[in-house]
XYZ file of C-alpha atoms in Angstrom:
711
model
C 74.602 81.559 141.786
C 78.352 82.846 141.879
C 81.166 83.481 140.597
C 84.283 84.461 141.153
C 86.724 87.921 140.109
C 90.130 88.469 140.359
C 91.313 89.400 144.006
C 87.937 87.890 145.250
C 84.697 86.815 144.854
C 81.011 88.182 144.185
C 77.863 87.169 144.118
C 74.564 87.887 143.028
C 72.952 87.833 146.703
C 75.698 89.627 147.885
C 74.746 92.149 145.567
C 71.150 92.644 146.387
C 71.839 92.476 149.822
C 74.064 95.897 148.809
C 71.322 96.932 147.647
C 69.698 96.727 150.371
C 72.274 98.252 152.659
C 71.859 101.118 150.454
C 68.257 101.460 150.651
C 68.768 101.863 154.347
C 71.548 104.231 154.312
C 69.827 107.135 151.675
C 67.304 108.952 153.379
C 63.888 109.996 151.762
C 63.778 113.018 150.167
C 61.113 114.476 152.229
C 58.128 113.018 154.283
C 55.468 113.088 151.929
C 57.858 110.665 149.801
C 57.844 107.922 152.730
C 54.247 108.503 153.067
C 53.576 107.736 149.465
C 56.040 104.382 150.291
C 54.185 102.977 153.033
C 50.935 103.563 151.027
C 51.779 101.876 147.938
C 52.859 98.927 150.323
C 49.299 98.644 152.059
C 47.693 99.015 148.997
C 48.553 99.101 145.252
C 46.382 99.883 142.314
C 46.923 98.238 138.946
C 49.155 99.679 136.785
C 47.712 101.023 133.432
C 49.096 99.706 130.005
C 49.442 102.740 127.613
C 50.094 101.283 124.074
C 51.490 104.541 122.260
C 54.398 105.978 120.903
C 54.207 107.791 124.199
C 55.064 104.568 126.201
C 58.050 103.820 128.468
C 61.085 102.027 126.676
C 59.599 98.703 127.806
C 56.338 99.296 127.186
C 54.491 97.953 124.264
C 54.110 100.076 120.974
C 51.074 100.846 118.873
C 52.651 100.672 115.199
C 56.263 101.584 114.242
C 57.366 104.468 116.042
C 59.040 104.258 119.309
C 60.164 107.478 121.359
C 62.129 106.487 123.952
C 64.771 103.967 124.356
C 67.115 102.229 126.891
C 70.233 101.189 125.155
C 71.738 104.351 124.497
C 72.069 105.406 128.287
C 70.540 102.544 130.467
C 67.962 104.931 131.260
C 64.394 105.363 129.937
C 65.286 108.525 127.866
C 63.814 110.253 124.581
C 65.349 109.279 121.300
C 65.147 113.302 120.682
C 67.165 114.054 124.051
C 69.668 111.123 122.729
C 73.201 112.257 121.415
C 73.977 108.695 119.458
C 71.955 107.024 116.694
C 69.565 104.311 117.924
C 66.914 102.466 115.891
C 63.882 101.094 117.706
C 61.788 98.216 115.944
C 59.052 97.684 117.495
C 56.962 93.910 118.131
C 54.476 95.465 115.451
C 57.369 96.025 112.777
C 58.341 92.291 113.534
C 54.823 90.833 112.808
C 53.959 92.891 109.825
C 57.250 92.144 108.074
C 56.961 88.597 108.717
C 60.374 88.023 110.323
C 61.507 84.477 110.922
C 64.527 85.625 112.713
C 66.497 88.364 114.109
C 68.216 88.745 110.924
C 65.143 89.380 109.236
C 63.773 91.616 111.887
C 66.938 94.082 110.891
C 65.845 94.222 107.167
C 64.251 97.744 107.338
C 67.070 98.963 110.143
C 69.194 102.056 109.246
C 72.835 101.540 108.846
C 72.331 97.763 109.041
C 73.095 95.062 106.723
C 70.930 92.483 107.754
C 71.822 89.845 104.943
C 75.827 90.167 105.411
C 76.135 86.187 104.765
C 72.920 85.675 103.078
C 70.654 82.658 104.817
C 72.344 81.322 107.721
C 71.054 78.570 109.693
C 73.429 78.281 112.380
C 73.139 82.183 113.706
C 71.536 85.574 112.834
C 74.443 87.521 110.879
C 74.196 91.172 110.085
C 76.596 94.337 110.279
C 76.219 97.477 111.419
C 78.274 100.927 109.941
C 80.673 97.556 108.212
C 81.020 95.572 111.407
C 79.901 92.654 113.296
C 77.742 93.962 116.640
C 77.515 92.888 120.099
C 74.059 91.429 120.597
C 72.445 91.410 124.145
C 69.353 90.314 125.622
C 67.408 92.650 128.096
C 70.499 94.852 128.745
C 73.259 91.572 129.088
C 75.300 89.831 126.487
C 74.404 86.605 124.559
C 77.663 85.073 123.987
C 81.182 85.789 123.597
C 81.872 83.284 120.706
C 80.632 82.847 117.355
C 77.797 80.184 115.630
C 79.623 77.064 117.379
C 77.871 78.293 120.581
C 74.907 80.039 119.746
C 71.059 79.626 119.390
C 68.877 82.044 117.005
C 66.964 84.288 119.166
C 62.916 83.659 118.472
C 61.268 87.021 117.441
C 57.904 86.105 118.912
C 59.347 86.258 122.337
C 60.697 89.991 121.814
C 58.839 93.291 122.355
C 61.562 95.411 120.450
C 65.015 95.581 119.080
C 66.820 98.810 119.824
C 70.239 99.196 117.409
C 72.550 101.549 119.058
C 75.244 102.300 116.164
C 78.724 103.172 117.234
C 81.082 102.110 120.262
C 79.444 101.626 123.666
C 81.947 100.509 126.024
C 81.148 102.898 128.063
C 78.172 101.367 129.073
C 78.429 97.714 128.225
C 82.178 97.146 128.327
C 83.890 95.312 126.060
C 82.400 95.135 122.524
C 82.160 95.504 119.083
C 82.932 99.077 117.309
C 79.492 98.480 115.255
C 77.925 99.156 118.497
C 74.986 97.151 120.459
C 71.780 95.233 119.116
C 69.790 94.981 122.544
C 66.799 92.903 122.266
C 64.027 93.447 124.833
C 61.809 90.576 125.680
C 58.013 90.923 126.325
C 56.967 91.039 129.786
C 54.348 90.790 132.194
C 51.527 93.238 131.289
C 48.285 94.349 133.725
C 46.191 94.693 130.921
C 44.887 91.339 129.778
C 45.628 90.071 126.190
C 45.743 86.318 125.030
C 46.172 84.815 122.134
C 46.917 81.861 120.035
C 47.891 81.400 116.193
C 49.420 78.953 113.828
C 51.532 79.096 110.622
C 51.968 77.620 107.687
C 54.145 78.608 105.155
C 57.344 77.751 101.979
C 59.891 74.749 102.659
C 56.703 73.102 104.698
C 56.764 75.520 107.588
C 54.360 74.627 110.439
C 54.231 76.313 113.525
C 51.880 77.096 116.490
C 52.454 79.787 119.292
C 50.775 81.841 121.952
C 51.269 85.069 123.652
C 49.149 84.894 127.335
C 49.311 88.105 129.977
C 47.704 89.796 132.610
C 47.041 90.256 136.613
C 47.001 87.359 138.629
C 45.197 88.533 141.503
C 42.688 91.890 141.618
C 44.960 94.164 143.398
C 47.755 93.678 140.404
C 50.378 93.117 142.461
C 51.223 89.814 140.099
C 51.533 89.680 136.873
C 52.287 86.821 134.510
C 53.259 86.276 130.611
C 53.522 82.965 129.009
C 54.979 82.705 125.396
C 55.392 79.580 123.810
C 55.802 78.274 120.253
C 56.260 74.877 118.369
C 57.562 74.537 114.561
C 58.324 71.799 112.253
C 60.081 73.139 108.749
C 62.777 72.415 106.008
C 64.895 75.493 104.609
C 65.600 75.861 100.787
C 68.925 73.746 101.635
C 68.024 70.079 101.173
C 68.166 68.232 104.582
C 68.697 71.198 106.311
C 65.688 71.551 108.858
C 64.474 74.520 111.236
C 62.706 72.808 113.722
C 61.977 74.653 117.456
C 60.440 74.449 120.688
C 60.122 77.951 122.827
C 58.896 78.036 126.281
C 59.189 81.478 127.809
C 57.387 82.359 131.143
C 57.699 85.404 133.165
C 56.099 86.764 136.565
C 55.965 90.075 137.923
C 55.717 91.081 141.486
C 54.489 94.476 142.120
C 54.480 95.117 146.454
C 54.095 98.959 146.034
C 54.100 101.376 143.282
C 58.219 101.766 143.890
C 59.110 98.517 143.985
C 59.021 95.758 141.388
C 60.702 92.514 140.400
C 60.186 90.159 137.418
C 61.325 86.825 136.697
C 62.048 85.839 133.177
C 62.865 81.868 132.097
C 63.589 80.613 128.399
C 63.794 76.968 127.326
C 64.840 76.731 123.685
C 65.598 73.385 121.632
C 66.482 73.775 118.057
C 67.086 71.321 115.708
C 68.521 72.580 112.565
C 71.756 71.851 110.164
C 73.965 74.236 108.052
C 72.408 76.168 105.196
C 75.905 77.734 104.317
C 77.480 75.244 102.225
C 80.565 77.553 101.255
C 80.359 77.265 97.557
C 83.196 78.543 95.579
C 83.244 81.961 93.250
C 82.815 79.903 89.857
C 79.413 78.368 90.065
C 77.395 80.830 91.706
C 78.593 84.273 91.197
C 81.218 83.346 88.403
C 81.137 81.124 85.383
C 80.864 77.485 85.537
C 80.637 74.936 82.588
C 77.930 73.521 84.373
C 75.915 76.419 84.888
C 75.210 78.191 88.366
C 74.888 75.322 91.188
C 71.362 75.268 92.385
C 70.300 76.950 95.602
C 68.899 73.613 96.989
C 72.131 71.918 96.673
C 73.598 70.040 99.797
C 76.925 68.652 99.598
C 77.176 67.370 103.279
C 76.231 64.148 104.904
C 72.638 63.658 105.825
C 73.638 60.957 108.538
C 76.065 63.374 110.092
C 75.655 67.033 109.542
C 73.483 69.023 111.807
C 73.286 72.292 113.919
C 71.414 71.235 117.236
C 70.949 73.736 120.067
C 69.626 73.686 123.663
C 69.157 76.877 125.327
C 68.390 77.574 128.977
C 68.239 81.149 130.849
C 66.767 82.424 134.349
C 67.094 85.925 135.622
C 65.510 88.703 137.069
C 64.915 92.647 136.674
C 64.417 94.418 139.829
C 63.889 98.259 140.484
C 63.259 100.285 143.714
C 62.732 103.944 144.134
C 63.946 104.876 147.370
C 62.479 108.300 146.847
C 61.634 110.929 144.091
C 65.529 111.290 143.402
C 67.281 107.530 143.919
C 66.557 104.230 141.893
C 68.502 101.074 142.291
C 68.158 98.555 139.570
C 69.702 95.489 138.791
C 69.385 93.069 135.970
C 71.342 89.451 136.374
C 70.695 86.025 134.231
C 72.381 82.579 134.248
C 72.134 81.126 131.069
C 73.124 77.440 129.251
C 73.960 76.851 125.818
C 74.593 73.515 124.095
C 75.537 73.417 120.358
C 76.204 70.404 118.635
C 77.522 71.577 115.066
C 78.627 69.147 112.498
C 79.201 69.735 108.536
C 80.801 68.829 105.421
C 81.352 72.121 103.806
C 83.011 72.914 100.208
C 86.566 73.358 99.624
C 86.846 76.877 98.062
C 90.004 77.608 99.729
C 92.825 75.389 98.277
C 92.460 77.043 94.998
C 90.419 80.526 96.376
C 87.254 80.893 94.146
C 88.102 77.614 92.060
C 87.405 73.977 92.229
C 90.637 72.449 93.264
C 89.917 68.741 93.197
C 88.389 68.953 89.712
C 89.939 71.702 87.713
C 89.011 70.689 84.465
C 85.330 69.532 84.722
C 84.901 71.590 88.046
C 82.098 69.212 88.918
C 83.613 67.273 91.956
C 84.170 69.352 95.298
C 86.216 68.819 97.753
C 84.818 68.969 101.443
C 86.399 69.583 104.778
C 84.777 68.068 107.869
C 84.016 70.093 111.135
C 82.294 69.244 114.426
C 81.708 71.128 117.354
C 80.342 69.857 120.536
C 79.980 73.082 122.602
C 78.718 74.214 126.069
C 78.810 77.754 127.441
C 77.839 78.595 131.109
C 77.417 82.258 131.661
C 76.382 84.631 135.059
C 76.085 88.185 134.560
C 74.602 91.217 136.733
C 74.341 94.692 135.887
C 73.258 96.865 138.634
C 72.981 100.761 139.023
C 72.398 103.892 141.143
C 69.951 106.392 139.213
C 69.741 109.679 140.987
C 67.547 112.757 139.399
C 68.359 116.108 140.701
C 69.394 119.337 140.320
C 72.239 121.720 141.149
C 71.178 125.288 140.853
C 70.146 125.539 137.372
C 71.847 122.126 136.171
C 68.885 119.255 136.031
C 70.863 115.779 136.418
C 70.430 112.287 135.746
C 73.152 110.611 137.176
C 73.874 106.802 136.639
C 76.520 104.962 139.038
C 77.113 101.185 138.141
C 78.940 97.879 138.326
C 78.823 95.049 136.074
C 80.304 91.489 136.693
C 80.172 88.399 133.982
C 81.698 85.065 134.411
C 81.286 82.566 131.093
C 82.826 79.185 131.123
C 83.322 77.407 127.423
C 83.700 73.888 127.207
C 84.068 72.597 123.798
C 85.086 69.026 121.532
C 86.103 68.986 118.038
C 86.689 67.462 115.031
C 88.357 68.043 111.953
C 89.041 66.415 108.560
C 90.692 68.035 105.906
C 89.825 67.614 101.867
C 92.226 64.731 101.348
C 90.864 62.409 103.321
C 87.103 63.287 102.915
C 85.359 61.753 99.945
C 84.698 64.275 96.713
C 81.155 64.792 95.875
C 79.209 66.001 92.540
C 77.910 69.514 93.650
C 75.675 69.322 90.637
C 74.205 66.172 91.164
C 74.983 64.932 94.695
C 74.745 61.322 95.587
C 76.113 60.956 99.392
C 79.020 58.293 99.850
C 79.493 56.104 102.691
C 81.568 58.661 105.132
C 82.992 57.293 108.321
C 83.327 60.802 110.753
C 86.652 61.987 112.443
C 86.769 61.669 116.120
C 85.750 64.278 118.591
C 88.780 65.343 121.006
C 88.173 67.809 124.140
C 89.962 71.098 124.538
C 90.872 72.574 127.659
C 87.868 74.700 129.003
C 87.918 78.631 128.772
C 86.950 81.279 131.451
C 86.214 84.531 131.037
C 85.720 86.865 133.609
C 84.677 90.660 133.205
C 84.302 93.479 135.840
C 83.126 97.111 135.158
C 82.451 100.201 137.120
C 81.354 103.095 135.305
C 79.276 106.595 135.886
C 77.397 108.850 133.400
C 75.779 112.132 133.729
C 73.149 113.618 131.818
C 73.274 117.281 132.236
C 70.401 119.180 131.141
C 70.299 123.299 131.081
C 67.765 125.410 129.545
C 67.321 123.655 126.104
C 71.266 121.728 125.890
C 71.947 118.259 127.233
C 75.315 117.305 127.663
C 76.278 113.533 128.321
C 79.444 112.349 129.958
C 80.343 109.004 131.022
C 83.500 107.450 132.346
C 83.966 103.422 132.704
C 86.926 101.223 133.416
C 86.988 97.357 132.532
C 89.281 94.413 133.405
C 88.996 91.341 131.506
C 90.343 88.168 132.078
C 90.203 85.255 129.817
C 92.070 82.021 130.674
C 92.379 78.502 128.869
C 93.318 75.442 131.269
C 96.614 75.054 131.404
C 97.602 78.116 129.587
C 98.853 81.622 130.985
C 95.835 84.333 131.290
C 95.019 86.958 129.046
C 94.433 89.911 130.887
C 93.187 93.169 129.339
C 92.291 96.264 130.952
C 90.570 99.590 129.272
C 88.939 102.836 130.178
C 86.036 103.983 127.868
C 84.838 107.589 127.648
C 81.911 108.902 126.157
C 80.888 112.333 125.489
C 77.414 113.941 123.658
C 76.184 117.577 122.874
C 72.537 118.450 122.213
C 70.354 121.203 121.373
C 66.438 120.390 121.804
C 64.565 123.104 119.972
C 61.259 123.444 120.791
C 59.507 122.976 117.082
C 61.166 119.376 117.700
C 64.679 119.878 115.731
C 67.681 118.451 117.442
C 71.414 118.761 116.282
C 74.148 116.970 118.171
C 77.400 115.955 118.183
C 79.196 112.919 120.095
C 82.216 111.010 120.560
C 82.354 107.244 121.845
C 85.080 104.578 122.307
C 85.300 101.051 122.682
C 87.126 97.933 123.363
C 87.254 94.111 122.499
C 89.487 91.284 123.628
C 90.673 89.400 120.606
C 90.836 85.608 121.866
C 93.247 83.197 119.804
C 96.398 83.436 118.026
C 97.865 83.769 114.572
C 99.540 81.353 112.326
C 102.519 82.183 113.886
C 101.172 81.746 117.382
C 101.271 85.489 118.281
C 98.200 86.349 120.808
C 95.870 88.752 119.651
C 95.648 92.496 121.233
C 92.440 93.833 121.826
C 90.640 95.958 119.340
C 90.131 99.548 120.096
C 87.493 102.055 118.421
C 87.049 105.624 118.156
C 83.857 107.468 116.787
C 83.107 110.759 116.286
C 79.327 111.440 115.272
C 77.615 114.521 114.330
C 73.416 114.381 113.232
C 70.232 116.283 113.382
C 67.117 114.788 115.020
C 63.463 115.618 114.560
C 60.197 114.655 115.931
C 56.252 115.743 115.551
C 54.380 117.701 118.228
C 52.282 114.473 117.704
C 55.602 112.050 118.252
C 53.477 110.172 115.096
C 56.872 111.207 112.929
C 60.359 110.762 113.731
C 63.330 111.876 111.554
C 67.370 111.894 111.429
C 70.434 112.361 109.674
C 73.604 111.692 111.030
C 77.100 111.439 109.584
C 80.173 109.437 111.435
C 83.728 108.789 111.259
C 84.808 105.375 113.263
C 88.484 104.512 113.350
C 89.743 101.190 114.593
C 93.032 99.677 115.616
C 93.601 95.927 115.676
C 91.169 94.345 113.820
C 91.264 90.862 112.428
C 90.629 90.223 108.928
C 92.032 87.256 107.002
C 95.547 85.974 106.477
C 96.293 86.491 102.955
C 98.837 83.782 103.173
C 96.470 81.219 105.584
C 92.958 81.764 104.412
C 91.470 80.212 107.421
C 93.780 82.160 109.743
C 93.581 86.132 110.940
C 96.114 88.504 111.419
C 94.986 91.967 112.678
C 95.215 94.801 110.897
C 96.682 98.355 111.706
C 94.429 101.511 111.903
C 91.200 101.521 109.741
C 88.729 103.890 108.904
C 84.892 103.704 108.557
C 83.100 106.911 107.355
C 79.566 106.975 106.512
C 76.271 109.060 106.594
C 72.450 107.416 107.683
C 69.092 108.742 107.165
C 66.001 107.525 108.749
C 62.462 108.181 108.665
C 59.698 106.693 110.341
C 56.247 108.315 110.254
C 52.455 107.961 110.177
C 50.222 109.765 107.568
C 46.286 110.677 108.618
C 46.497 107.182 111.030
C 46.153 104.961 107.767
C 49.650 104.735 106.352
C 52.683 104.054 108.282
C 56.362 104.472 106.526
C 59.765 103.571 107.316
C 62.512 105.148 104.992
C 66.309 104.342 104.984
C 69.103 105.114 103.168
C 73.113 104.559 104.249
C 76.568 105.556 102.882
C 79.306 103.354 103.925
C 82.740 104.461 102.929
C 84.896 100.809 104.242
C 88.795 100.702 104.441
C 89.793 98.676 101.673
C 91.609 96.311 104.532
C 88.077 95.527 105.771
C 85.273 92.923 104.594
C 83.538 93.982 101.534
C 80.159 96.170 102.068
C 77.787 97.765 99.827
C 79.022 101.551 99.389
C 75.171 102.643 99.288
C 71.968 100.653 100.461
C 68.552 102.000 100.885
C 65.165 100.200 101.800
C 61.238 101.937 102.229
C 58.329 99.821 103.510
C 54.803 101.313 103.603
C 51.820 99.472 105.482
C 48.213 101.290 104.252
C 45.175 100.292 106.022
C 42.009 100.975 104.417
C 38.183 99.302 104.534
C 36.452 97.263 101.880
C 32.459 97.962 101.820
C 32.487 99.812 105.045
C 34.476 96.584 106.675
C 37.372 98.276 108.091
C 40.770 96.213 109.468
C 42.235 95.392 106.003
C 45.956 96.266 105.248
C 48.375 96.303 102.830
C 52.209 96.471 102.976
C 55.454 96.344 100.794
C 58.763 96.884 100.891
C 61.716 97.547 98.378
C 65.713 96.668 99.705
C 68.166 97.514 97.789
C 72.044 97.364 97.530
C 74.961 98.733 95.524
C 77.387 96.430 94.212
C 80.667 95.925 96.141
C 83.606 93.700 96.445
C 85.675 91.711 99.153
C 89.153 92.908 98.506
C 90.081 90.864 95.474
C 87.171 88.642 95.396
C 84.867 88.911 92.270
C 82.318 91.961 92.401
C 78.891 90.880 93.952
C 76.276 93.130 91.631
C 73.686 95.510 92.686
C 70.689 94.029 94.209
C 66.913 95.117 94.732
C 64.626 92.657 96.932
C 60.919 93.394 97.102
C 58.886 92.019 100.324
C 54.769 92.127 100.917
C 52.507 91.589 102.982
C 48.245 91.488 103.278
C 46.439 91.149 106.723
C 43.204 91.527 108.238
C 42.043 92.683 111.879
C 39.273 92.036 113.856
C 38.776 92.416 117.686
C 39.183 88.674 117.901
C 41.434 87.641 114.803
C 44.292 88.377 112.695
C 44.476 86.803 109.146
C 47.930 87.719 107.539
C 49.642 86.596 104.306
C 53.350 87.604 103.894
C 56.057 87.322 101.422
C 59.642 87.493 101.406
C 61.741 88.383 98.739
C 58.442 88.419 96.730
C 60.041 87.874 93.328
C 62.114 84.581 93.929
C 65.387 86.675 93.025
C 68.150 84.071 93.579
C 71.287 86.290 94.405
C 74.716 85.792 96.005
C 74.937 87.850 99.580
C 78.411 88.121 99.449
C 81.765 86.329 98.167
C 84.782 86.713 100.429
C 88.280 86.953 99.225
C 89.353 83.830 100.594
C 86.872 81.822 98.349
C 83.339 81.083 99.331
C 80.123 82.381 98.405
C 76.757 82.670 100.265
C 73.160 82.516 98.701
C 70.906 85.252 100.066
C 67.474 83.840 101.081
C 64.779 82.465 98.629
C 61.253 83.633 98.192
C 59.585 82.621 101.778
C 55.517 82.696 101.365
C 54.109 82.466 105.091
C 50.001 82.209 106.073
C 48.888 82.889 109.703
C 45.759 82.929 111.710
C 46.058 84.607 114.890
C 43.014 84.355 117.695
C 42.725 86.836 120.608
C 40.687 86.608 123.388
């Protein structure tokens, strides 16, 4: 596996080789460290997995309260010592809340609007602090492009999800001003754990899944994990499936107590379509003489429409401690993603929000035809050296790293405007004969990114100071066209004081940059989006580590963000400086070991130039464990999500909304029986209406029963 960079080439093998040279050049801190390493090489005791809030950032967590994370510093750092807003969603929370996708898993995360575009079977859509974050898996980005080349992540494969809010280019290079959503895969565990489960639910959902892990040998040097899932399902929209096959094996080798290598692979096939029909304002949110369009309505072509994807990846996570001071790590992954996307969707744009093809009766709707056959190949490697040492009274946690990414995007597209696509009665669709457009290939696009970074977390008494600097070069080349080069230097600073009573006030500054691909309607190339954020907050962690609470206030400024072109609704232009300001409150706690509670509130003051977002948002989730007739293991959960009204530019006002979720479960040593209901009251709602003319329905009620056997 190799990829070229401007001025030379770099290979993953060469990176590992250089790590080996580095190992030889760094002496051990003392003789005892060498002796320990030698003994570890001869005999390794099986590691002990601890399932509690005090575990490491890669360990399973019992309950909802994780106390450390990797995303905010690329090191295992306690949240109470992190001068930036971070939310961790654990595997237990994902399971209890019945998340069917990444979007669902973020329903109760502070600062996140999880249904920014309602139910969209093509991709998980969510906003953080008013913008779309960059998604990562195991510290490496998942893709550069939007839904035409992405596959939705299966939450059953994840150990946790970390939401790092705010610009984060100092650690991750080019990325969104919203921050990072980093998904952490399930990894092999030394403690044997095996389960198999089945599900049946709304929309004829039938699913079987298994998760197997444990040690292969008696010494615990080799660990394995196999996660697999198969699903057949419909969706709330006619003719749109949600079928999936997933196989995710991983293998860990620990030759000594100082060295580990984990190989991870993923094989995933999805057969789906587009639940988004791009319906106009009139008939969804605004009045239409024919009433409101049914959420089940499908106006595409049953034989042509699809969103089928194939995802393959293989990679590793390597770690070696030279001594008690220096540790080297590398995360690397090669991935392949292919998406066959075809859709006939509503013309809500010729007459924004209305019915250009049938302005009087408002039944017949014009349709666009869009097809995209896309393949994306990516090779990535992020390697760093971590040093923990003292200089006088100062304690340092130093990180020096380099990151390389190569991506190749190949695409064939097909397009047809409403003038040549047959009209359809949206209130009583009868699907006419349709001849699809022809696909035409586009020049391949190549993305090359290289970044070097240095960060130091300095502690003195109760003070913690974080400073980091990164230099990036990003090169985008479309075959046959001049390359688009971007260079950026990104900074990060943070200051925190950790009171012994568990309170930690902090202030931080961070930056981001995002190369914007493409051109405006006049043919002008877009320039990079830049973001700058100031944040101040207060965190609290209880002595028993069962309560985490925080409040933060931030000001986020952006330059050159893409917004809809008022003269060309399907094109974009770049805005000048825009500003977001907000306040976020978050609480996770456990009362008397019986009641788990999550409470969030977000206030967002968004610049008028930006896409509409609710000004106020709040959510609360609780899970109570109890016994019946002295039989323990019962639990009941309920959640409420509320959004204030908002509008996108000159679009219609989307009314305020309250949604209710619920869960009932019974757990024994070997069995778990559960019933989950999202949108319990089956609220029919519009999640957003865009200024350009289209509205998006939110997900209707989903009820899923599951049985899991553990052995």
